Amino acid sequence: MSVTHDVLEADADVLSRQDPELAEILFAERRRQSTTLQLIAAENFTSPAVLAALGSPLANKYAEGYPGARHHGGCEIVDVAERLAVERAQDLFGAEHANVQPHSGSAAVLAAYAALLRPGDTVLALGLPHGGHLTHGSPANFSGRWFDFVGYGVDAETGLVDHDQVRTLARARRPKAIVCGSIAYPRHLDHAFFREVADEVGAYLVADAAHPIGLVAGGAAPSPVPYADIVCATTHKVLRGPRGGMVLCGSELAERVDRAVFPFTQGGAQMHTVAAKAVAFGEASAPSFAAYARQVVANARTLAARLADAGLVVTTGGTDTHLITADPAPLGVDGRTARGRLAAAGIVLDCCALPHAHARGLRLGTAAVTTQGMGQREMEAVAALLTGVLRGTTEPASARDDVRSLVAEFPPYPD
Ligand SMILES: *Cc1c(COP(=O)(O)O)cnc(C)c1O
C-alpha cells in the first residue's frame, strides 16, 4: 500500500511541475470524489495497486494479437502480464476461456455479437425502458442498427423479469441469441431459466453481467458462467478494477471470441489496463473480497429498506445486489429534480427510466461507499440525509456539511 501510494505521489509531483493546469484538474476531481458521496451504481474506487499498474510504462507497449502471436516485437514481457490476467480470470470465474482485451463493457458485448451473429439476426433482450443497456438494441447504438432486437420486459406489479413473456417471444420470434443482463435490475437473474428457453428455441445465451460480475467474484451472486455461451462483463463496476471489459466462454467458442475482439472489433490491446485487470482479479480472489461483496449487498439492502420506509417506491421492493432503483414521486419530486437537489447536497447518483412509469426514477448503488469502509450504520445516515433533502426537511447546504463530515471519516485514498 505505502509503496504504491509513494508511486502515486511521485507521479502527482511530476505532473504538478510540468503541467500545473492539468494537475489542478486531477486534484480537483480527487477532492470531489473524497468530499462527496459516490452512489452511482456503476462506480467504485480502484486500489492504489490498480492505479499504479494503470499509470505504468506498460501504457507504451503496442501489442496487437495475443500472447505468443503478436504483430509487434518486444511483447515477451507484456505477454506474461496478459497470460496472468487470463489465468486469474479463468480461475476466479471457473471459465474455460477468458479474453481480457475489450476496452469497455460495450466492446465486450460487441465482440460477443460479432462472434455469434450476422447483421439482421434477431436477438431477444430486456427492453431499454425496462433496464436494457444501449448495446441491447438501442436505435442510437450499433446493436439496434445492425440487428433485429425484440424486447422482453418486467412485470408491472412485481418488477421481476416476466418469464412467460420471455418464453412466448422466444417461441414466436426464434431469436439467434437471447441476452440476459441489465443496467438497473436489482435482483438475481434466473440463468437456468434463460438457458432452458435458449435451448428450446436453439438460441445462444449471452449473459451481460457488467454489473453483478464483481458480486459473482465474491460469491455474493449466482454465476452465469455455467449457463451462458458467452458472458460479457466490465472490470470497473463492483469488481473494482480498471475501466474495461472482459469476455468469458467455453473452449469451443474461444477462437471465435478471440477473433471477434481482435482483429474484428479492436486494434492493439491496452497492456497497462490488461495488467491492472490482472491486479484486480488477484484482489478479487482474496477472502477479503468475498467479505466486501457480502457487505455491498447488506449495505444495499439496508439502504433500500430505509428508502422504502421514507415513502420511496423501491422497484421489486428491495434488492439482492449492490443496486437499487426507486421512484421518489410519493415525496412530491421526480427523478431528475431529485438528482439535482441531491447533487447540491453532495450526494451523487443517477436518474433512470423506471419500467411502466412516465417520470424518471433514481438509481443508486453501494459498491463505492462499501470500498470506503462504510457499513449499515452509515447507510442509515445516508438514507436519512437523502430523504430529508428530497422531502425538503433538510436544506441541501446543511446536508452538504453532514455529507462532508461523513465521508471525511472514510477516505477512499490515503491523503
Ligand atoms: C455498464 C454496462 C455496459 C457497458 O459498459 P461500458 O464500459 O460503459 O461500455 C454494458 N452492459 C451493461 C448491462 C452494463 O451495465
Tab-separated table of C-alpha atoms and ligand atoms in Angstrom:
chain	number	residue	atom	x	y	z
A	1	MET	CA	0.000	0.000	0.000
A	2	SER	CA	2.648	2.525	1.009
A	3	VAL	CA	4.890	1.644	-1.960
A	4	THR	CA	2.104	2.172	-4.472
A	5	HIS	CA	0.991	5.257	-2.592
A	6	ASP	CA	4.505	6.718	-2.931
A	7	VAL	CA	4.363	5.942	-6.649
A	8	LEU	CA	1.119	7.896	-6.945
A	9	GLU	CA	2.550	10.852	-5.026
A	10	ALA	CA	5.727	10.896	-7.151
A	11	ASP	CA	3.619	10.867	-10.339
A	12	ALA	CA	1.485	13.684	-8.976
A	13	ASP	CA	4.619	15.769	-8.224
A	14	VAL	CA	5.931	15.316	-11.765
A	15	LEU	CA	2.580	16.304	-13.229
A	16	SER	CA	2.249	19.390	-10.986
A	17	ARG	CA	5.655	20.670	-12.045
A	18	GLN	CA	5.222	20.021	-15.754
A	19	ASP	CA	1.540	20.762	-16.273
A	20	PRO	CA	0.022	22.573	-13.294
A	21	GLU	CA	-3.124	23.342	-15.267
A	22	LEU	CA	-3.972	19.681	-15.833
A	23	ALA	CA	-2.639	18.657	-12.412
A	24	GLU	CA	-5.114	21.052	-10.780
A	25	ILE	CA	-7.961	19.320	-12.642
A	26	LEU	CA	-6.817	15.916	-11.331
A	27	PHE	CA	-6.541	17.239	-7.781
A	28	ALA	CA	-9.965	18.892	-8.033
A	29	GLU	CA	-11.536	15.609	-9.183
A	30	ARG	CA	-9.794	13.734	-6.391
A	31	ARG	CA	-11.203	16.316	-3.918
A	32	ARG	CA	-14.667	15.928	-5.434
A	33	GLN	CA	-14.506	12.136	-5.088
A	34	SER	CA	-13.368	12.323	-1.473
A	35	THR	CA	-15.714	15.080	-0.270
A	36	THR	CA	-18.995	13.951	-1.833
A	37	LEU	CA	-20.937	10.710	-1.533
A	38	GLN	CA	-20.495	8.358	-4.507
A	39	LEU	CA	-23.742	6.441	-5.002
A	40	ILE	CA	-23.506	5.889	-8.772
A	41	ALA	CA	-24.246	2.169	-9.104
A	42	ALA	CA	-21.619	1.590	-11.816
A	43	GLU	CA	-18.728	3.272	-9.953
A	44	ASN	CA	-16.137	2.130	-7.435
A	45	PHE	CA	-12.735	3.138	-6.044
A	46	THR	CA	-9.869	1.084	-7.509
A	47	SER	CA	-6.985	0.207	-5.223
A	48	PRO	CA	-3.687	2.145	-5.335
A	49	ALA	CA	-2.149	-1.056	-6.806
A	50	VAL	CA	-4.606	-0.982	-9.740
A	51	LEU	CA	-3.876	2.737	-10.239
A	52	ALA	CA	-0.129	2.001	-10.188
A	53	ALA	CA	-0.498	-0.572	-12.992
A	54	LEU	CA	-2.635	1.892	-14.986
A	55	GLY	CA	-0.022	4.611	-14.631
A	56	SER	CA	2.864	2.316	-15.592
A	57	PRO	CA	5.089	2.226	-18.713
A	58	LEU	CA	3.083	-0.762	-19.960
A	59	ALA	CA	0.973	2.048	-21.445
A	60	ASN	CA	3.765	2.492	-24.012
A	61	LYS	CA	3.606	-1.010	-25.439
A	62	TYR	CA	1.905	-1.885	-28.708
A	63	ALA	CA	0.584	-5.415	-28.578
A	64	GLU	CA	-1.791	-6.392	-31.375
A	65	GLY	CA	-2.743	-10.047	-31.230
A	66	TYR	CA	-2.465	-12.482	-28.337
A	67	PRO	CA	0.399	-13.774	-26.144
A	68	GLY	CA	2.833	-15.752	-28.284
A	69	ALA	CA	1.181	-14.496	-31.506
A	70	ARG	CA	1.689	-10.735	-31.697
A	71	HIS	CA	2.020	-8.436	-34.670
A	72	HIS	CA	4.644	-6.380	-32.794
A	73	GLY	CA	8.106	-7.127	-31.446
A	74	GLY	CA	9.155	-6.752	-27.833
A	75	CYS	CA	5.983	-8.279	-26.387
A	76	GLU	CA	7.670	-11.028	-24.338
A	77	ILE	CA	7.090	-9.256	-21.020
A	78	VAL	CA	3.568	-7.944	-21.615
A	79	ASP	CA	2.701	-11.453	-22.837
A	80	VAL	CA	3.382	-12.671	-19.297
A	81	ALA	CA	1.063	-9.965	-17.911
A	82	GLU	CA	-1.765	-10.922	-20.272
A	83	ARG	CA	-1.361	-14.651	-19.604
A	84	LEU	CA	-1.522	-13.897	-15.880
A	85	ALA	CA	-4.691	-11.803	-16.316
A	86	VAL	CA	-6.311	-14.559	-18.400
A	87	GLU	CA	-5.391	-17.336	-15.948
A	88	ARG	CA	-6.607	-15.311	-12.980
A	89	ALA	CA	-9.918	-14.513	-14.725
A	90	GLN	CA	-10.427	-18.173	-15.682
A	91	ASP	CA	-9.709	-19.317	-12.110
A	92	LEU	CA	-11.800	-16.601	-10.489
A	93	PHE	CA	-14.890	-17.332	-12.599
A	94	GLY	CA	-14.382	-21.024	-13.363
A	95	ALA	CA	-14.382	-20.276	-17.092
A	96	GLU	CA	-12.615	-22.365	-19.727
A	97	HIS	CA	-11.620	-19.265	-21.653
A	98	ALA	CA	-11.205	-15.561	-20.892
A	99	ASN	CA	-10.458	-12.655	-23.206
A	100	VAL	CA	-9.275	-9.641	-21.190
A	101	GLN	CA	-8.692	-7.229	-24.072
A	102	PRO	CA	-12.081	-5.492	-24.603
A	103	HIS	CA	-11.632	-1.777	-23.945
A	104	SER	CA	-15.047	-1.493	-22.266
A	105	GLY	CA	-18.215	-3.347	-21.391
A	106	SER	CA	-19.770	-2.220	-24.677
A	107	ALA	CA	-16.744	-3.544	-26.587
A	108	ALA	CA	-17.205	-6.911	-24.848
A	109	VAL	CA	-20.867	-7.042	-25.935
A	110	LEU	CA	-19.921	-6.033	-29.477
A	111	ALA	CA	-17.383	-8.888	-29.535
A	112	ALA	CA	-19.979	-11.386	-28.270
A	113	TYR	CA	-22.394	-10.381	-31.056
A	114	ALA	CA	-19.571	-10.470	-33.615
A	115	ALA	CA	-18.661	-13.999	-32.503
A	116	LEU	CA	-22.216	-15.359	-32.735
A	117	LEU	CA	-24.351	-13.261	-35.087
A	118	ARG	CA	-24.666	-11.871	-38.600
A	119	PRO	CA	-26.226	-8.475	-39.366
A	120	GLY	CA	-30.008	-8.754	-39.436
A	121	ASP	CA	-30.202	-11.626	-36.948
A	122	THR	CA	-32.962	-11.493	-34.347
A	123	VAL	CA	-31.908	-11.006	-30.714
A	124	LEU	CA	-34.155	-11.141	-27.659
A	125	ALA	CA	-33.066	-8.843	-24.807
A	126	LEU	CA	-34.506	-6.839	-21.930
A	127	GLY	CA	-36.101	-3.737	-23.494
A	128	LEU	CA	-34.322	-0.444	-22.811
A	129	PRO	CA	-37.226	1.158	-20.880
A	130	HIS	CA	-37.119	-1.904	-18.591
A	131	GLY	CA	-33.378	-1.740	-17.883
A	132	GLY	CA	-31.623	-2.953	-21.007
A	133	HIS	CA	-28.252	-1.396	-21.905
A	134	LEU	CA	-27.705	0.691	-25.061
A	135	THR	CA	-25.952	-2.356	-26.571
A	136	HIS	CA	-29.195	-4.345	-26.152
A	137	GLY	CA	-30.890	-2.799	-29.170
A	138	SER	CA	-30.964	0.986	-28.789
A	139	PRO	CA	-31.592	2.618	-32.184
A	140	ALA	CA	-28.770	5.042	-31.265
A	141	ASN	CA	-26.310	2.127	-30.906
A	142	PHE	CA	-24.741	-0.307	-33.410
A	143	SER	CA	-26.851	-3.056	-31.845
A	144	GLY	CA	-30.190	-1.511	-32.809
A	145	ARG	CA	-28.942	-0.588	-36.274
A	146	TRP	CA	-27.392	-3.938	-37.215
A	147	PHE	CA	-29.653	-6.472	-35.504
A	148	ASP	CA	-33.360	-7.048	-35.167
A	149	PHE	CA	-33.880	-6.667	-31.413
A	150	VAL	CA	-37.035	-7.837	-29.676
A	151	GLY	CA	-37.544	-6.592	-26.115
A	152	TYR	CA	-38.948	-8.506	-23.172
A	153	GLY	CA	-39.926	-6.702	-20.015
A	154	VAL	CA	-40.523	-6.825	-16.300
A	155	ASP	CA	-43.898	-7.428	-14.685
A	156	ALA	CA	-45.835	-4.232	-13.878
A	157	GLU	CA	-46.770	-5.449	-10.387
A	158	THR	CA	-43.638	-7.223	-9.147
A	159	GLY	CA	-40.917	-5.542	-11.215
A	160	LEU	CA	-39.473	-9.019	-11.856
A	161	VAL	CA	-38.491	-10.335	-15.311
A	162	ASP	CA	-41.645	-11.634	-16.997
A	163	HIS	CA	-40.586	-15.234	-17.688
A	164	ASP	CA	-43.820	-16.061	-19.516
A	165	GLN	CA	-43.192	-13.191	-21.908
A	166	VAL	CA	-39.584	-14.289	-22.493
A	167	ARG	CA	-40.753	-17.788	-23.388
A	168	THR	CA	-43.626	-16.584	-25.598
A	169	LEU	CA	-41.432	-14.111	-27.517
A	170	ALA	CA	-38.663	-16.692	-27.915
A	171	ARG	CA	-41.095	-19.228	-29.389
A	172	ALA	CA	-42.726	-16.662	-31.681
A	173	ARG	CA	-39.587	-14.852	-32.896
A	174	ARG	CA	-36.959	-17.649	-32.855
A	175	PRO	CA	-34.018	-15.371	-31.946
A	176	LYS	CA	-30.439	-16.337	-32.815
A	177	ALA	CA	-29.401	-15.121	-29.369
A	178	ILE	CA	-31.047	-14.279	-26.056
A	179	VAL	CA	-29.387	-11.644	-23.862
A	180	CYS	CA	-29.871	-11.539	-20.098
A	181	GLY	CA	-28.392	-8.655	-18.158
A	182	SER	CA	-29.375	-5.115	-17.215
A	183	ILE	CA	-28.181	-1.709	-16.103
A	184	ALA	CA	-30.891	-1.387	-13.474
A	185	TYR	CA	-32.244	-4.784	-12.395
A	186	PRO	CA	-31.743	-5.148	-8.621
A	187	ARG	CA	-32.441	-8.894	-8.371
A	188	HIS	CA	-30.556	-12.036	-9.360
A	189	LEU	CA	-31.443	-13.356	-12.801
A	190	ASP	CA	-32.533	-16.969	-13.191
A	191	HIS	CA	-29.792	-18.135	-15.566
A	192	ALA	CA	-31.117	-21.722	-15.618
A	193	PHE	CA	-34.454	-20.411	-16.911
A	194	PHE	CA	-32.802	-18.412	-19.703
A	195	ARG	CA	-30.674	-21.467	-20.637
A	196	GLU	CA	-33.769	-23.632	-20.856
A	197	VAL	CA	-35.571	-21.174	-23.150
A	198	ALA	CA	-32.463	-20.703	-25.307
A	199	ASP	CA	-32.131	-24.477	-25.698
A	200	GLU	CA	-35.808	-24.841	-26.554
A	201	VAL	CA	-35.571	-22.385	-29.474
A	202	GLY	CA	-31.984	-23.147	-30.495
A	203	ALA	CA	-30.592	-19.730	-29.488
A	204	TYR	CA	-27.258	-18.762	-27.997
A	205	LEU	CA	-27.416	-17.348	-24.472
A	206	VAL	CA	-25.346	-14.206	-23.850
A	207	ALA	CA	-25.155	-13.016	-20.239
A	208	ASP	CA	-24.234	-9.333	-19.970
A	209	ALA	CA	-23.046	-9.400	-16.348
A	210	ALA	CA	-21.397	-5.961	-16.424
A	211	HIS	CA	-22.966	-5.014	-13.080
A	212	PRO	CA	-23.068	-8.191	-10.954
A	213	ILE	CA	-19.763	-9.786	-12.085
A	214	GLY	CA	-17.971	-8.353	-9.030
A	215	LEU	CA	-20.582	-9.904	-6.744
A	216	VAL	CA	-20.113	-13.189	-8.631
A	217	ALA	CA	-16.349	-12.953	-7.998
A	218	GLY	CA	-17.032	-12.517	-4.285
A	219	GLY	CA	-19.583	-15.344	-4.155
A	220	ALA	CA	-22.442	-12.941	-3.381
A	221	ALA	CA	-24.389	-13.529	-6.615
A	222	PRO	CA	-25.023	-16.644	-8.737
A	223	SER	CA	-22.637	-17.099	-11.659
A	224	PRO	CA	-23.902	-17.035	-15.251
A	225	VAL	CA	-20.737	-18.892	-16.392
A	226	PRO	CA	-22.178	-22.446	-16.173
A	227	TYR	CA	-25.253	-21.418	-18.191
A	228	ALA	CA	-24.331	-18.817	-20.812
A	229	ASP	CA	-22.493	-19.495	-24.068
A	230	ILE	CA	-20.772	-16.138	-23.631
A	231	VAL	CA	-20.525	-13.915	-20.557
A	232	CYS	CA	-19.681	-10.244	-21.145
A	233	ALA	CA	-18.599	-8.058	-18.261
A	234	THR	CA	-16.935	-4.849	-17.198
A	235	THR	CA	-13.976	-4.816	-14.837
A	236	HIS	CA	-14.631	-1.394	-13.257
A	237	LYS	CA	-18.015	-1.724	-11.545
A	238	VAL	CA	-18.408	-3.830	-8.369
A	239	LEU	CA	-15.303	-5.793	-9.479
A	240	ARG	CA	-13.245	-2.673	-8.641
A	241	GLY	CA	-10.650	-2.994	-11.398
A	242	PRO	CA	-9.607	-0.626	-14.186
A	243	ARG	CA	-12.112	0.743	-16.714
A	244	GLY	CA	-12.513	-2.052	-19.237
A	245	GLY	CA	-14.284	-5.180	-20.387
A	246	MET	CA	-13.861	-8.942	-20.499
A	247	VAL	CA	-15.442	-11.932	-22.244
A	248	LEU	CA	-15.737	-15.422	-20.728
A	249	CYS	CA	-16.758	-18.535	-22.665
A	250	GLY	CA	-16.266	-22.258	-23.118
A	251	SER	CA	-13.307	-23.584	-25.119
A	252	GLU	CA	-15.458	-24.355	-28.175
A	253	LEU	CA	-16.139	-20.618	-28.709
A	254	ALA	CA	-12.676	-19.418	-27.609
A	255	GLU	CA	-11.244	-18.909	-31.064
A	256	ARG	CA	-14.352	-17.144	-32.387
A	257	VAL	CA	-14.415	-14.816	-29.376
A	258	ASP	CA	-10.716	-14.004	-29.666
A	259	ARG	CA	-11.040	-13.195	-33.379
A	260	ALA	CA	-14.164	-11.123	-32.638
A	261	VAL	CA	-12.167	-8.939	-30.211
A	262	PHE	CA	-9.018	-8.701	-32.336
A	263	PRO	CA	-8.863	-8.107	-35.275
A	264	PHE	CA	-12.623	-7.800	-35.890
A	265	THR	CA	-13.608	-5.012	-33.454
A	266	GLN	CA	-10.390	-3.729	-31.866
A	267	GLY	CA	-6.750	-2.985	-32.596
A	268	GLY	CA	-3.921	-3.250	-30.094
A	269	ALA	CA	-4.663	-4.227	-26.518
A	270	GLN	CA	-4.068	-1.647	-23.772
A	271	MET	CA	-1.402	-3.510	-21.857
A	272	HIS	CA	-1.415	-1.191	-18.809
A	273	THR	CA	-5.138	-1.858	-18.473
A	274	VAL	CA	-4.667	-5.607	-19.020
A	275	ALA	CA	-2.037	-5.585	-16.242
A	276	ALA	CA	-4.387	-3.612	-13.983
A	277	LYS	CA	-7.112	-6.194	-14.694
A	278	ALA	CA	-4.676	-8.907	-13.517
A	279	VAL	CA	-4.140	-6.949	-10.287
A	280	ALA	CA	-7.894	-6.575	-9.776
A	281	PHE	CA	-8.547	-10.300	-10.418
A	282	GLY	CA	-5.859	-11.086	-7.838
A	283	GLU	CA	-7.537	-8.769	-5.316
A	284	ALA	CA	-10.971	-10.225	-6.069
A	285	SER	CA	-9.772	-13.783	-5.351
A	286	ALA	CA	-8.750	-12.874	-1.779
A	287	PRO	CA	-11.126	-13.805	1.090
A	288	SER	CA	-11.399	-10.102	1.974
A	289	PHE	CA	-13.145	-9.521	-1.367
A	290	ALA	CA	-15.834	-12.082	-0.503
A	291	ALA	CA	-16.431	-10.156	2.729
A	292	TYR	CA	-16.551	-6.944	0.694
A	293	ALA	CA	-19.122	-8.387	-1.747
A	294	ARG	CA	-21.346	-9.562	1.138
A	295	GLN	CA	-21.126	-6.135	2.780
A	296	VAL	CA	-22.015	-4.399	-0.506
A	297	VAL	CA	-25.286	-6.371	-0.598
A	298	ALA	CA	-26.015	-5.901	3.122
A	299	ASN	CA	-25.482	-2.155	2.706
A	300	ALA	CA	-27.764	-2.000	-0.339
A	301	ARG	CA	-30.489	-3.928	1.493
A	302	THR	CA	-30.356	-1.548	4.456
A	303	LEU	CA	-30.391	1.498	2.211
A	304	ALA	CA	-33.305	0.114	0.157
A	305	ALA	CA	-35.301	-0.652	3.311
A	306	ARG	CA	-34.801	2.847	4.728
A	307	LEU	CA	-35.740	4.494	1.412
A	308	ALA	CA	-38.924	2.390	1.340
A	309	ASP	CA	-39.672	3.347	4.983
A	310	ALA	CA	-39.395	7.003	3.930
A	311	GLY	CA	-42.021	6.514	1.210
A	312	LEU	CA	-39.990	5.989	-1.969
A	313	VAL	CA	-41.284	3.172	-4.181
A	314	VAL	CA	-38.360	0.753	-4.362
A	315	THR	CA	-38.536	-1.372	-7.543
A	316	THR	CA	-39.166	-5.063	-6.695
A	317	GLY	CA	-39.447	-3.982	-3.033
A	318	GLY	CA	-35.717	-4.290	-2.344
A	319	THR	CA	-32.505	-5.691	-3.776
A	320	ASP	CA	-30.307	-8.820	-3.963
A	321	THR	CA	-27.350	-6.842	-5.256
A	322	HIS	CA	-25.470	-3.539	-4.958
A	323	LEU	CA	-28.113	-1.752	-6.990
A	324	ILE	CA	-31.373	-0.023	-6.073
A	325	THR	CA	-33.873	1.757	-8.283
A	326	ALA	CA	-36.628	3.798	-6.693
A	327	ASP	CA	-39.367	6.243	-7.581
A	328	PRO	CA	-39.292	9.369	-5.377
A	329	ALA	CA	-42.706	10.550	-6.689
A	330	PRO	CA	-44.542	9.950	-3.367
A	331	LEU	CA	-42.222	12.597	-1.849
A	332	GLY	CA	-43.509	15.040	-4.471
A	333	VAL	CA	-40.416	15.052	-6.668
A	334	ASP	CA	-39.443	13.322	-9.949
A	335	GLY	CA	-36.109	11.573	-10.513
A	336	ARG	CA	-34.479	14.352	-12.494
A	337	THR	CA	-35.316	17.062	-9.953
A	338	ALA	CA	-34.295	14.723	-7.134
A	339	ARG	CA	-30.880	14.100	-8.702
A	340	GLY	CA	-30.270	17.859	-8.963
A	341	ARG	CA	-31.283	18.559	-5.368
A	342	LEU	CA	-29.144	15.708	-4.082
A	343	ALA	CA	-26.160	16.886	-6.130
A	344	ALA	CA	-26.400	20.228	-4.322
A	345	ALA	CA	-26.127	18.251	-1.082
A	346	GLY	CA	-23.041	16.371	-2.336
A	347	ILE	CA	-24.965	13.126	-2.875
A	348	VAL	CA	-24.065	11.869	-6.350
A	349	LEU	CA	-26.366	9.357	-8.054
A	350	ASP	CA	-28.166	8.746	-11.353
A	351	CYS	CA	-31.705	9.025	-12.522
A	352	CYS	CA	-33.006	6.230	-14.724
A	353	ALA	CA	-36.024	5.029	-16.641
A	354	LEU	CA	-38.494	3.153	-14.455
A	355	PRO	CA	-40.419	0.304	-16.072
A	356	HIS	CA	-44.124	1.056	-16.537
A	357	ALA	CA	-43.677	4.674	-15.334
A	358	HIS	CA	-43.674	8.006	-17.150
A	359	ALA	CA	-41.349	10.043	-14.942
A	360	ARG	CA	-37.764	9.011	-14.301
A	361	GLY	CA	-36.645	7.449	-11.041
A	362	LEU	CA	-33.378	7.188	-9.117
A	363	ARG	CA	-30.668	4.544	-9.471
A	364	LEU	CA	-28.050	4.125	-6.784
A	365	GLY	CA	-25.537	1.552	-5.604
A	366	THR	CA	-23.292	0.727	-2.686
A	367	ALA	CA	-20.079	-0.557	-4.331
A	368	ALA	CA	-18.041	2.645	-3.825
A	369	VAL	CA	-19.198	3.554	-0.309
A	370	THR	CA	-18.527	-0.023	0.832
A	371	THR	CA	-14.979	0.123	-0.557
A	372	GLN	CA	-14.558	3.257	1.575
A	373	GLY	CA	-15.425	1.159	4.622
A	374	MET	CA	-18.985	2.281	5.265
A	375	GLY	CA	-21.384	-0.221	6.821
A	376	GLN	CA	-25.089	-0.477	7.579
A	377	ARG	CA	-24.903	2.211	10.278
A	378	GLU	CA	-23.621	4.692	7.708
A	379	MET	CA	-26.335	3.564	5.239
A	380	GLU	CA	-28.944	4.599	7.821
A	381	ALA	CA	-27.315	8.040	7.973
A	382	VAL	CA	-27.117	8.268	4.172
A	383	ALA	CA	-30.817	7.341	3.836
A	384	ALA	CA	-31.778	9.959	6.433
A	385	LEU	CA	-29.809	12.675	4.636
A	386	LEU	CA	-31.094	11.686	1.218
A	387	THR	CA	-34.761	11.504	2.180
A	388	GLY	CA	-34.505	14.668	4.282
A	389	VAL	CA	-33.279	16.591	1.221
A	390	LEU	CA	-35.981	15.103	-1.028
A	391	ARG	CA	-38.742	15.894	1.462
A	392	GLY	CA	-37.408	19.413	1.918
A	393	THR	CA	-36.973	18.984	5.686
A	394	THR	CA	-33.164	19.287	5.338
A	395	GLU	CA	-31.635	22.197	3.431
A	396	PRO	CA	-29.173	20.960	0.771
A	397	ALA	CA	-26.492	23.265	2.210
A	398	SER	CA	-26.792	21.775	5.682
A	399	ALA	CA	-26.910	18.225	4.268
A	400	ARG	CA	-23.761	19.137	2.310
A	401	ASP	CA	-21.942	19.752	5.612
A	402	ASP	CA	-23.156	16.443	7.050
A	403	VAL	CA	-22.074	14.597	3.886
A	404	ARG	CA	-18.656	16.230	4.108
A	405	SER	CA	-18.141	15.094	7.712
A	406	LEU	CA	-19.447	11.578	6.986
A	407	VAL	CA	-17.122	10.935	4.035
A	408	ALA	CA	-14.177	12.534	5.863
A	409	GLU	CA	-14.231	9.503	8.180
A	410	PHE	CA	-13.881	7.138	5.186
A	411	PRO	CA	-11.197	8.496	2.846
A	412	PRO	CA	-11.069	6.455	-0.397
A	413	TYR	CA	-7.314	7.011	-0.660
A	414	PRO	CA	-4.686	7.924	1.927
A	415	ASP	CA	-4.211	11.697	1.848
B	1	LIG	C1	-22.040	-0.818	-17.818
B	1	LIG	C2	-22.720	-1.738	-18.767
B	1	LIG	C3	-22.259	-1.920	-20.081
B	1	LIG	C4	-21.220	-1.048	-20.748
B	1	LIG	O1	-20.031	-0.816	-20.141
B	1	LIG	P1	-19.096	0.380	-20.697
B	1	LIG	O2	-17.772	0.058	-20.111
B	1	LIG	O3	-19.697	1.659	-20.233
B	1	LIG	O4	-19.093	0.293	-22.189
B	1	LIG	C5	-22.880	-2.877	-20.874
B	1	LIG	N1	-23.892	-3.614	-20.400
B	1	LIG	C6	-24.373	-3.452	-19.156
B	1	LIG	C7	-25.509	-4.320	-18.698
B	1	LIG	C8	-23.812	-2.508	-18.295
B	1	LIG	O5	-24.311	-2.355	-17.067
